[in-house]
Amino acid sequence: LDGVALEAQAFAVLAVRAADGLALSYASTTATDGAVTGGALHRAQVVGAQLARQVSGRNR
């Protein structure tokens, strides 16, 4: 596999697991005290066209 594609797949798997609140690492693989999640997920307040308007400076 292409290294870039493999890295993209790995991050995609981690992102989905983190979004679902599943563990990303376990004590048996990284010597942590227990299963470790990906932290907190902060969802954007605006999406799509709203975000494009804000980025372009057109608020209305």
mmCIF file of C-alpha atoms in Angstrom:
data_model
loop_
_atom_site.group_PDB
_atom_site.id
_atom_site.type_symbol
_atom_site.label_atom_id
_atom_site.label_comp_id
_atom_site.label_asym_id
_atom_site.label_seq_id
_atom_site.Cartn_x
_atom_site.Cartn_y
_atom_site.Cartn_z
ATOM 1 C CA LEU A 1 0.000 0.000 0.000
ATOM 2 C CA ASP A 2 0.952 3.594 -0.595
ATOM 3 C CA GLY A 3 2.189 5.116 2.673
ATOM 4 C CA VAL A 4 -0.006 8.195 2.341
ATOM 5 C CA ALA A 5 -3.106 6.089 1.709
ATOM 6 C CA LEU A 6 -2.298 3.832 4.645
ATOM 7 C CA GLU A 7 -1.862 6.834 6.949
ATOM 8 C CA ALA A 8 -5.174 8.316 5.747
ATOM 9 C CA GLN A 9 -6.959 5.036 6.454
ATOM 10 C CA ALA A 10 -5.429 4.805 9.923
ATOM 11 C CA PHE A 11 -6.526 8.333 10.844
ATOM 12 C CA ALA A 12 -10.003 7.668 9.426
ATOM 13 C CA VAL A 13 -10.372 4.578 11.618
ATOM 14 C CA LEU A 14 -9.171 6.503 14.672
ATOM 15 C CA ALA A 15 -11.557 9.390 13.909
ATOM 16 C CA VAL A 16 -14.583 7.105 13.631
ATOM 17 C CA ARG A 17 -13.666 5.250 16.822
ATOM 18 C CA ALA A 18 -13.133 8.549 18.668
ATOM 19 C CA ALA A 19 -16.465 9.933 17.412
ATOM 20 C CA ASP A 20 -18.198 6.770 18.644
ATOM 21 C CA GLY A 21 -16.512 7.039 22.062
ATOM 22 C CA LEU A 22 -14.572 3.806 21.556
ATOM 23 C CA ALA A 23 -11.089 3.133 22.854
ATOM 24 C CA LEU A 24 -8.144 3.963 20.605
ATOM 25 C CA SER A 25 -5.503 2.249 22.702
ATOM 26 C CA TYR A 26 -5.388 -0.484 25.306
ATOM 27 C CA ALA A 27 -3.096 -1.332 28.204
ATOM 28 C CA SER A 28 -1.839 -4.393 26.371
ATOM 29 C CA THR A 29 -0.578 -2.336 23.412
ATOM 30 C CA THR A 30 0.707 0.894 24.980
ATOM 31 C CA ALA A 31 1.166 0.148 28.684
ATOM 32 C CA THR A 32 -1.589 2.577 29.715
ATOM 33 C CA ASP A 33 -3.579 2.028 32.895
ATOM 34 C CA GLY A 34 -6.604 1.068 30.820
ATOM 35 C CA ALA A 35 -8.438 1.719 27.583
ATOM 36 C CA VAL A 36 -7.833 5.241 26.288
ATOM 37 C CA THR A 37 -10.300 7.207 24.169
ATOM 38 C CA GLY A 38 -9.497 9.946 21.683
ATOM 39 C CA GLY A 39 -10.460 12.810 23.979
ATOM 40 C CA ALA A 40 -13.312 15.265 23.531
ATOM 41 C CA LEU A 41 -15.062 15.928 20.245
ATOM 42 C CA HIS A 42 -16.050 19.548 19.657
ATOM 43 C CA ARG A 43 -18.555 19.908 16.844
ATOM 44 C CA ALA A 44 -18.698 23.088 14.757
ATOM 45 C CA GLN A 45 -21.635 25.423 15.332
ATOM 46 C CA VAL A 46 -21.927 26.340 11.646
ATOM 47 C CA VAL A 47 -21.725 24.219 8.529
ATOM 48 C CA GLY A 48 -21.687 24.495 4.766
ATOM 49 C CA ALA A 49 -22.870 27.794 3.314
ATOM 50 C CA GLN A 50 -22.832 29.540 6.701
ATOM 51 C CA LEU A 51 -19.169 28.721 7.151
ATOM 52 C CA ALA A 52 -18.334 29.799 3.593
ATOM 53 C CA ARG A 53 -19.987 33.174 4.196
ATOM 54 C CA GLN A 54 -18.062 33.687 7.428
ATOM 55 C CA VAL A 55 -14.758 32.786 5.815
ATOM 56 C CA SER A 56 -15.395 35.106 2.855
ATOM 57 C CA GLY A 57 -16.462 37.971 5.151
ATOM 58 C CA ARG A 58 -20.060 38.030 3.915
ATOM 59 C CA ASN A 59 -22.120 37.509 7.065
ATOM 60 C CA ARG A 60 -25.520 37.755 5.377
#
